[in-house]
C-alpha positions as a printed NumPy array, in Angstrom:
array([[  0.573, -11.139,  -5.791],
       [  3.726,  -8.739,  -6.109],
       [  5.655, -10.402,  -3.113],
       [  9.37 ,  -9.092,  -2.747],
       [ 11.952, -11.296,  -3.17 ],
       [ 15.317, -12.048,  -4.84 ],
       [ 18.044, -14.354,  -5.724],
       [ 21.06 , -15.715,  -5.166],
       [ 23.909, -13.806,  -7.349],
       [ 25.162, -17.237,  -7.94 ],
       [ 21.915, -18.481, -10.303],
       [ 18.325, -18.296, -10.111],
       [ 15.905, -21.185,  -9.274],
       [ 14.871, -23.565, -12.222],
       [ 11.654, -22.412, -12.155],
       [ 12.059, -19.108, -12.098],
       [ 14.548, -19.381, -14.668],
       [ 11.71 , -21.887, -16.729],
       [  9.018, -19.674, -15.809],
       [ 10.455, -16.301, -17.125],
       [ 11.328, -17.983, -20.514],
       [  7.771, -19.412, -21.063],
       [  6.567, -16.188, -20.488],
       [  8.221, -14.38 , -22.946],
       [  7.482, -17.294, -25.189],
       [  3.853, -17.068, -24.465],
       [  4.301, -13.196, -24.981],
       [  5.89 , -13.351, -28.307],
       [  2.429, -14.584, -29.662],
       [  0.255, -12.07 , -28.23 ],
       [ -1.713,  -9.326, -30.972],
       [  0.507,  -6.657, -32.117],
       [  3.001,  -6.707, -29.191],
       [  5.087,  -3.664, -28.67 ],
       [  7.711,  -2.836, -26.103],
       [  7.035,   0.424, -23.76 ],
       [  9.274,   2.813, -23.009],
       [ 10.312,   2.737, -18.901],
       [ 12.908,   4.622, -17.177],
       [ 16.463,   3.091, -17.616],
       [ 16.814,   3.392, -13.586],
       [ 13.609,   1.438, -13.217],
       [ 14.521,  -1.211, -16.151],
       [ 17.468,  -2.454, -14.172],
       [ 18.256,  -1.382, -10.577],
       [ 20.902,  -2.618,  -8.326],
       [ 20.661,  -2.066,  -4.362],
       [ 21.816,  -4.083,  -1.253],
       [ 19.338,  -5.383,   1.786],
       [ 21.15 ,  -6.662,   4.854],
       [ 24.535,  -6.398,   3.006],
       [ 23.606,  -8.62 ,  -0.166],
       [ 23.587,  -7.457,  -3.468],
       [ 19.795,  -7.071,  -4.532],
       [ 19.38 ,  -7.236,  -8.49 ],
       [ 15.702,  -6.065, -10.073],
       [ 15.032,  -6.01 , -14.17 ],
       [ 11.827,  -5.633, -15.583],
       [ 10.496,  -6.077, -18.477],
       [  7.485,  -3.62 , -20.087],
       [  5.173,  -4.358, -23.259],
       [  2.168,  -3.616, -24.69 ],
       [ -0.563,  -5.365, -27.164],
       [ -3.893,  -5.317, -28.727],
       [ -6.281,  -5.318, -25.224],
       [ -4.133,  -4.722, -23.101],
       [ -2.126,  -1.705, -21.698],
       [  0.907,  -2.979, -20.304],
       [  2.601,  -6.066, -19.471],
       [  5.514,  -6.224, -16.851],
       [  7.728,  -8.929, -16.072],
       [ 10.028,  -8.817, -13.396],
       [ 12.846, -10.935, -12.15 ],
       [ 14.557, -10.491,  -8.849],
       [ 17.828, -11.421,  -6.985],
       [ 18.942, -10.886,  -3.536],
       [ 22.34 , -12.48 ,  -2.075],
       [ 21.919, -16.454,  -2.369],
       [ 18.908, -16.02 ,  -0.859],
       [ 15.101, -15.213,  -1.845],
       [ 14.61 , -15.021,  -5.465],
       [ 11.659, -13.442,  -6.948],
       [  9.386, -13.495, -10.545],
       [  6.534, -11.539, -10.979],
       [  4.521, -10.566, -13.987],
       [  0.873,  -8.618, -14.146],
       [ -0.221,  -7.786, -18.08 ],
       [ -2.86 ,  -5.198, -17.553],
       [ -6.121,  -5.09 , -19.609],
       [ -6.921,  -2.008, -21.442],
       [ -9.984,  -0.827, -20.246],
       [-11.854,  -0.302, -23.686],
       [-11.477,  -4.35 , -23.987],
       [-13.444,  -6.973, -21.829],
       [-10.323,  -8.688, -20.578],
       [ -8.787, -10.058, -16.928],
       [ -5.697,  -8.985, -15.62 ],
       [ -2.828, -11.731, -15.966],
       [ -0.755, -12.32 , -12.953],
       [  1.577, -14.787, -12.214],
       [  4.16 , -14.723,  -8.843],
       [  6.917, -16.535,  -7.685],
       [  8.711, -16.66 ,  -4.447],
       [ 11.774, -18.854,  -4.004],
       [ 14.817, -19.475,  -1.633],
       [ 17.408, -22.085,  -0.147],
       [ 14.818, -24.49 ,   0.997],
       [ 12.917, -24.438,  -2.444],
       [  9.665, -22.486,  -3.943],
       [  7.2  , -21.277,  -0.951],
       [  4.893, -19.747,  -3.311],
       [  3.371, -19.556,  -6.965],
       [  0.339, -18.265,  -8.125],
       [ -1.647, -17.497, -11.224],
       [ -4.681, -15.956, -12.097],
       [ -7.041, -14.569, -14.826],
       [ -8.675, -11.933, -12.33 ],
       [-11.687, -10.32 , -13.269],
       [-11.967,  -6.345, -13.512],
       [-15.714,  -6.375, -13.291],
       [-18.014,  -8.617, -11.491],
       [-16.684, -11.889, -13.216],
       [-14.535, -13.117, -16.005],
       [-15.616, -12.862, -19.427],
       [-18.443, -15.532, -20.58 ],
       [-16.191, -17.206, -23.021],
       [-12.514, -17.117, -21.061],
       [-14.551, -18.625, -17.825],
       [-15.402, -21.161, -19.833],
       [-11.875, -21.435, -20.872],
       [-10.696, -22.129, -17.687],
       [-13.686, -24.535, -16.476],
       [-12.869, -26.623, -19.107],
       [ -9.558, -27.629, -18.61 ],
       [ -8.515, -30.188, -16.279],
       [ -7.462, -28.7  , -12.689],
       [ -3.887, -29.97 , -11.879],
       [ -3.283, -32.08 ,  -8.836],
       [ -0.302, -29.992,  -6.292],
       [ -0.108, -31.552,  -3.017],
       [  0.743, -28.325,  -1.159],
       [ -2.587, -25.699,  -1.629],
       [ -1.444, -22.306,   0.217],
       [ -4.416, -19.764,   1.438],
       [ -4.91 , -16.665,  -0.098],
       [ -3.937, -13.205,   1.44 ],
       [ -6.752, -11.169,   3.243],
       [ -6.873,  -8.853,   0.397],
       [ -7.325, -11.924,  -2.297],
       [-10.582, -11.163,  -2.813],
       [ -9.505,  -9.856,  -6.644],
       [ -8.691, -13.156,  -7.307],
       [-11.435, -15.516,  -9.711],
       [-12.05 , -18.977,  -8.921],
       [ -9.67 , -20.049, -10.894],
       [ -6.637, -18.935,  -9.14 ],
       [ -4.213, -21.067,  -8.601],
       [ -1.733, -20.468,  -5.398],
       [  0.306, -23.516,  -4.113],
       [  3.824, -24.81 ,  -3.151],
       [  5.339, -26.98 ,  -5.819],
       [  7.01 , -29.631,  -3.807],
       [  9.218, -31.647,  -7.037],
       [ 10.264, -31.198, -10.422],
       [  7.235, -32.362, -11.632],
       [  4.508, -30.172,  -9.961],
       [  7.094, -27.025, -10.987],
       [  6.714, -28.321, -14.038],
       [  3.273, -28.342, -13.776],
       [  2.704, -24.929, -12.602],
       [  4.159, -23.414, -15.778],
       [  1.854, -25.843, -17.779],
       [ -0.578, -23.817, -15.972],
       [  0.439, -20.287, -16.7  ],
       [  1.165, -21.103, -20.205],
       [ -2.727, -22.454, -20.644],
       [ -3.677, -19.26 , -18.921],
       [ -1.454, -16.697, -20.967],
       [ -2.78 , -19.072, -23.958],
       [ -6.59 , -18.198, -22.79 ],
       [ -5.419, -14.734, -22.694],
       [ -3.96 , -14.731, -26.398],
       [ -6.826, -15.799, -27.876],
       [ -9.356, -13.738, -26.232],
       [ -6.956, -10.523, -26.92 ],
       [ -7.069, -11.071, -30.602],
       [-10.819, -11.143, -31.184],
       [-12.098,  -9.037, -28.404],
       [-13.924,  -5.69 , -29.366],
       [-13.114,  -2.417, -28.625],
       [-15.399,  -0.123, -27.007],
       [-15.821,   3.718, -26.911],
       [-13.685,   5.494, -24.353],
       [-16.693,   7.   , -22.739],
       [-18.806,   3.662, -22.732],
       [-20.097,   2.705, -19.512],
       [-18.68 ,  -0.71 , -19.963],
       [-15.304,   0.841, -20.472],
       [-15.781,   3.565, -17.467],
       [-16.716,   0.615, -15.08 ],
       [-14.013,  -1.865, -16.125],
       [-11.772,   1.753, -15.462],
       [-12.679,   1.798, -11.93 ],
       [-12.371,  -1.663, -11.463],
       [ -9.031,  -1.812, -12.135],
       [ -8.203,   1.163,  -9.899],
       [ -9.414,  -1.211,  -7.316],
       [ -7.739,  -3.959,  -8.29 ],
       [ -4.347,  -2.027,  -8.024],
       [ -5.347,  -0.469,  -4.522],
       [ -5.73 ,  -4.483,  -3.305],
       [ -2.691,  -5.327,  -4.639],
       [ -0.498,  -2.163,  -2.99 ],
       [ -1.91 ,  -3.544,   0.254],
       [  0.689,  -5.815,   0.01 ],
       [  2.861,  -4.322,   2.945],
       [  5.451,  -7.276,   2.165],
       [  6.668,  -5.266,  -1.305],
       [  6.919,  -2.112,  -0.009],
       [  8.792,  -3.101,   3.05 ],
       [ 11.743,  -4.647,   1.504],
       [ 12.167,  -2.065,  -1.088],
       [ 11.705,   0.763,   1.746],
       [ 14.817,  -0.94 ,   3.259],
       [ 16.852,  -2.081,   0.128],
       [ 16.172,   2.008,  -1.153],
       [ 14.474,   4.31 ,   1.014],
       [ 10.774,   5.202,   1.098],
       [  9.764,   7.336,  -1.516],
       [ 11.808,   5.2  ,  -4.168],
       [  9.425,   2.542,  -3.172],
       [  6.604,   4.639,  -3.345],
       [  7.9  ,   5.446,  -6.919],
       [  8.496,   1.69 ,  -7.612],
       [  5.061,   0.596,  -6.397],
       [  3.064,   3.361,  -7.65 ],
       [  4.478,   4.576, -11.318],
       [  5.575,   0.276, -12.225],
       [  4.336,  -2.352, -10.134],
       [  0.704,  -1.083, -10.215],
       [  0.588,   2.229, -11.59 ],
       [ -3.584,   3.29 , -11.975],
       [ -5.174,   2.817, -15.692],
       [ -5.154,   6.105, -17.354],
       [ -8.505,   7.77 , -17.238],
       [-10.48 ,   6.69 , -19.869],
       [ -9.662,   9.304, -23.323],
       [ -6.633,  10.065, -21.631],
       [ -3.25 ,  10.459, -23.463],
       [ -1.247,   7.195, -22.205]])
């Protein structure tokens, strides 16, 4: 996940549109939900790329389990348009990262994906059970993962919605996974800082966000909307900043 795109400064895709609503829906309900404080030139930054207007806002929380969640939404021109959201698992809980992307343009949606990826071996017991238990949706267009989707579970979803319908569908999908997500946040236990459980789910996600800045495609177009080191900045203190050592003052 965490492809670059944008959108059109006349409107935004349905489904991205849909999408971000349903997440902030879904995100109303999770335990104790807090917003985080982020830098006002990170919470909404204006640019240009190949002499369109590029628009970014993000969006940062917290809640029980889990350390932060970001939304972003994207605009570039009347071209690419762009939604991505990772909620990060505090690493004293035994929870999955939440991810969900989605790249549109012109021609329609070329990619969405969403996961429940695990920060340890596997998923939790009970949420893969969640997840084999529900019925998996039918899309017509399946796209490969990325060389460094190895994060991913088995679970992960990544196609091309091709209609209304299987758009739709895909944020059926993400709601039942945020929903799997909810529930497990609310009664999951907390464990010592210095637990081995804890430590190891620590280093895990350190891994998880070195996969995910392999994503050259991200830093590329914000090295030429910005310059370099703001997308160094973006990428590294935002997108997928590392989990605070365990004990450590957030």
């Amino acid at each position: 996940m965490g492809e670059v795109a944008a959108a059109g400064v006349g409107g935004t895709h349905p489904l991205v549109d849909g999408l971000a609503e349903r997440i902030r829906l879904c995100r109303n309900t999770l335990p104790d939900l807090a917003p985080l404080a982020i830098d006002p030139e990170l919470e909404a930054i204006s640019g240009s790329l190949d002499g369109d207007a590029l628009f970014i806002r993000n969006e940062v929380h917290r809640c029980r389990g889990m350390r932060k969640l970001h939304l972003e939404t994207a605009r570039l021109g009347a071209g690419l348009q762009i939604l991505h959201c990772v909620f990060f698992p505090d690493p004293r809980h035994d929870l999955p990262v939440f991810g969900a992307d989605i790249v549109a343009g012109k021609a329609g949606v070329s990619a969405a994906i969403v996961d429940l990826s695990p920060v340890g071996e596997a998923l939790p017991a009970t949420i893969a059970a969640a997840l084999a238990a529900r019925p998996r949706p039918g899309f017509e267009q399946v796209r490969e993962l990325p060389p460094w989707g190895s994060i991913f579970s088995p679970h992960v979803l990544f196609v091309r919605p091709v209609s209304e319908a299987e758009e739709q569908g895909f944020v059926e999908e993400v709601a039942a996974f945020l929903g799997v997500l909810a529930e497990a946040a609310r009664i999951s236990p907390s464990q010592a800082h210095d637990h081995p459980a804890t430590v190891a789910r620590w280093q895990a996600q350190l891994r998880y966000c070195k996969q995910q800045k392999q994503n050259d495609k991200t830093r590329r177009v914000l090295e030429k909307a910005f310059t370099p080191q703001w997308a160094d900045r973006y990428i590294e203190d935002l997108l997928f900043d590392d989990p605070p050592a365990p004990g450590a003052t957030p």
